[in-house]
């Protein structure tokens, strides 16, 4: 009886050891991966690679460690080895669209652009609603000078994920350098609200300001011309850019003699007033204009427009800011808790218009 009891006890201990060993190995693998990231921060690529390879011996099916290993080879600029790792990674079960995106970047940096495009197509078949893959597709098409196709890719990215800022950023730049600036103005301002404080935000601020300057002309003392669209990209028979945006902007400019950050602020405020007075929002709902009205109703329209355009003329902005310190501070405090929220129900995509 005692012998039988001892055998059972031994079997239980062996079972417990058999179960705990894989768990301990996975935990050790995780610890090595964490240490590898620390080494990577110190630019100790070889040490990081050794730690990750050891981690994979302990937990070979951990796709996160495989991804980190491939990423480390990429950062080391060992593109060929990084590609080998990513080929293995994409065959694993828990692949994400971000893994495809990184692989595409590796192939592009290795000047294997045709392969990058094939991987993009494969990734979009697996993740047809991936905003980051549509972004990479747009970037790829842009390098091929296929700008209309690039815009289509960015707009598909906006459509599937309207809170992801990067597709707005690139779409805005392409449109502002085209004959259809109206869409670039809208996409650019949406982008700035989604990514409020980055180098890209400052870039778009300057772009929007310069586009206003280039597309608004005073032909005489009493005549003004605006040119933000030729409607070549409009899908809507009523042509909202030509029949609503430009006429509303023209009406907003009555009495204006020059274009600068201060007069543009007044024009933009009047634009929102006229837009809603004419109930255009019921015909052509635009989440950005809705948000502008919310800002105006809260009493922050002037400060908000100065923020949007501040990089266009930083000297004029600084002068205004000094004269309107209290107004600026109240707006910034309000702006911290009032954000532009875009859903699938209220999203703005040019193809709807």
Short mmCIF file of C-alpha atoms in Angstrom, two decimals, residues 157-287:
data_model
loop_
_atom_site.label_atom_id
_atom_site.label_comp_id
_atom_site.label_asym_id
_atom_site.label_seq_id
_atom_site.Cartn_x
_atom_site.Cartn_y
_atom_site.Cartn_z
CA UNK A 157 -7.83 53.63 -45.71
CA UNK A 158 -9.87 56.58 -44.43
CA UNK A 159 -13.08 54.73 -45.20
CA UNK A 160 -12.14 51.58 -43.25
CA UNK A 161 -10.58 53.41 -40.28
CA UNK A 162 -11.66 57.08 -40.09
CA UNK A 163 -9.73 57.76 -36.85
CA UNK A 164 -6.34 56.72 -38.28
CA UNK A 165 -4.56 60.00 -39.15
CA UNK A 166 -1.86 59.03 -41.65
CA UNK A 167 -4.13 58.43 -44.64
CA UNK A 168 -5.61 61.92 -44.20
CA UNK A 169 -2.09 63.36 -44.06
CA UNK A 170 -0.98 61.94 -47.40
CA UNK A 171 -4.33 62.49 -49.11
CA UNK A 172 -4.27 66.14 -48.02
CA UNK A 173 -0.81 66.69 -49.49
CA UNK A 174 -1.71 65.13 -52.83
CA UNK A 175 -4.96 67.07 -53.14
CA UNK A 176 -3.44 70.41 -52.11
CA UNK A 177 -0.92 70.04 -54.92
CA UNK A 178 -3.64 69.15 -57.44
CA UNK A 179 -6.53 71.06 -59.00
CA UNK A 180 -8.87 69.70 -56.32
CA UNK A 181 -7.55 71.55 -53.28
CA UNK A 182 -10.96 71.52 -51.58
CA UNK A 183 -10.49 67.89 -50.52
CA UNK A 184 -6.96 68.58 -49.33
CA UNK A 185 -8.23 71.42 -47.14
CA UNK A 186 -10.80 69.17 -45.49
CA UNK A 187 -8.56 66.13 -45.11
CA UNK A 188 -5.72 68.29 -43.81
CA UNK A 189 -7.80 69.91 -41.09
CA UNK A 190 -9.23 66.55 -40.04
CA UNK A 191 -5.67 65.23 -39.83
CA UNK A 192 -4.60 68.11 -37.59
CA UNK A 193 -7.43 67.33 -35.20
CA UNK A 194 -6.45 63.67 -35.03
CA UNK A 195 -2.71 64.32 -34.68
CA UNK A 196 -2.53 67.59 -32.83
CA UNK A 197 1.14 68.08 -32.07
CA UNK A 198 3.74 66.64 -34.39
CA UNK A 199 6.05 67.76 -37.16
CA UNK A 200 3.44 66.56 -39.61
CA UNK A 201 0.81 68.72 -37.90
CA UNK A 202 3.01 71.79 -38.37
CA UNK A 203 3.63 70.84 -41.99
CA UNK A 204 -0.09 70.59 -42.76
CA UNK A 205 -0.80 73.85 -40.93
CA UNK A 206 1.60 75.63 -43.28
CA UNK A 207 0.21 73.78 -46.29
CA UNK A 208 -3.38 74.83 -45.54
CA UNK A 209 -2.35 78.45 -45.04
CA UNK A 210 -0.34 78.54 -48.26
CA UNK A 211 -3.18 76.91 -50.18
CA UNK A 212 -5.57 79.62 -49.03
CA UNK A 213 -3.03 82.21 -50.20
CA UNK A 214 -2.49 80.58 -53.59
CA UNK A 215 -6.14 79.89 -54.40
CA UNK A 216 -7.73 83.18 -53.29
CA UNK A 217 -7.00 86.06 -55.65
CA UNK A 218 -8.05 89.71 -55.58
CA UNK A 219 -8.54 90.54 -59.24
CA UNK A 220 -9.54 94.15 -58.50
CA UNK A 221 -10.54 96.35 -55.58
CA UNK A 222 -14.00 94.83 -55.61
CA UNK A 223 -13.54 91.42 -57.22
CA UNK A 224 -12.27 88.19 -55.69
CA UNK A 225 -11.69 84.79 -57.30
CA UNK A 226 -11.29 81.45 -55.60
CA UNK A 227 -10.12 78.22 -57.19
CA UNK A 228 -10.29 75.14 -54.98
CA UNK A 229 -11.90 72.68 -57.38
CA UNK A 230 -12.55 71.87 -61.00
CA UNK A 231 -14.81 69.06 -59.90
CA UNK A 232 -12.82 66.50 -61.85
CA UNK A 233 -12.95 64.10 -58.89
CA UNK A 234 -16.51 64.72 -57.76
CA UNK A 235 -18.82 61.72 -57.64
CA UNK A 236 -21.90 63.77 -56.74
CA UNK A 237 -24.11 65.25 -59.44
CA UNK A 238 -24.70 68.34 -57.33
CA UNK A 239 -20.95 68.96 -57.20
CA UNK A 240 -20.54 70.05 -53.59
CA UNK A 241 -17.07 71.51 -54.10
CA UNK A 242 -18.07 73.76 -57.00
CA UNK A 243 -21.63 74.54 -55.95
CA UNK A 244 -21.27 74.77 -52.18
CA UNK A 245 -17.68 75.10 -50.92
CA UNK A 246 -16.50 77.79 -53.33
CA UNK A 247 -19.68 79.95 -53.31
CA UNK A 248 -19.82 79.76 -49.49
CA UNK A 249 -16.17 80.77 -49.30
CA UNK A 250 -16.77 83.65 -51.71
CA UNK A 251 -19.70 84.89 -49.66
CA UNK A 252 -17.61 84.60 -46.50
CA UNK A 253 -15.04 86.95 -47.99
CA UNK A 254 -17.32 89.93 -48.63
CA UNK A 255 -15.56 93.05 -47.40
CA UNK A 256 -12.15 91.35 -47.15
CA UNK A 257 -9.30 93.29 -48.74
CA UNK A 258 -6.34 91.01 -47.96
CA UNK A 259 -5.52 87.46 -46.93
CA UNK A 260 -3.58 86.83 -43.74
CA UNK A 261 -4.02 84.70 -40.63
CA UNK A 262 -6.41 87.21 -39.03
CA UNK A 263 -8.66 87.76 -42.04
CA UNK A 264 -8.70 84.02 -42.75
CA UNK A 265 -9.93 83.41 -39.20
CA UNK A 266 -12.89 85.73 -39.84
CA UNK A 267 -13.54 84.16 -43.23
CA UNK A 268 -13.55 80.66 -41.74
CA UNK A 269 -15.95 81.67 -38.97
CA UNK A 270 -18.30 83.28 -41.47
CA UNK A 271 -18.02 80.18 -43.68
CA UNK A 272 -19.43 77.98 -40.90
CA UNK A 273 -22.26 80.46 -40.25
CA UNK A 274 -23.30 80.58 -43.91
CA UNK A 275 -22.94 76.83 -44.34
CA UNK A 276 -25.43 76.12 -41.58
CA UNK A 277 -27.70 79.07 -42.36
CA UNK A 278 -28.25 77.49 -45.79
CA UNK A 279 -28.74 74.01 -44.27
CA UNK A 280 -26.00 72.59 -46.46
CA UNK A 281 -25.18 70.18 -43.66
CA UNK A 282 -28.47 68.39 -44.27
CA UNK A 283 -27.55 67.77 -47.89
CA UNK A 284 -23.80 67.22 -47.54
CA UNK A 285 -23.04 66.15 -44.01
CA UNK A 286 -19.45 66.92 -43.10
CA UNK A 287 -18.15 65.87 -39.68
#
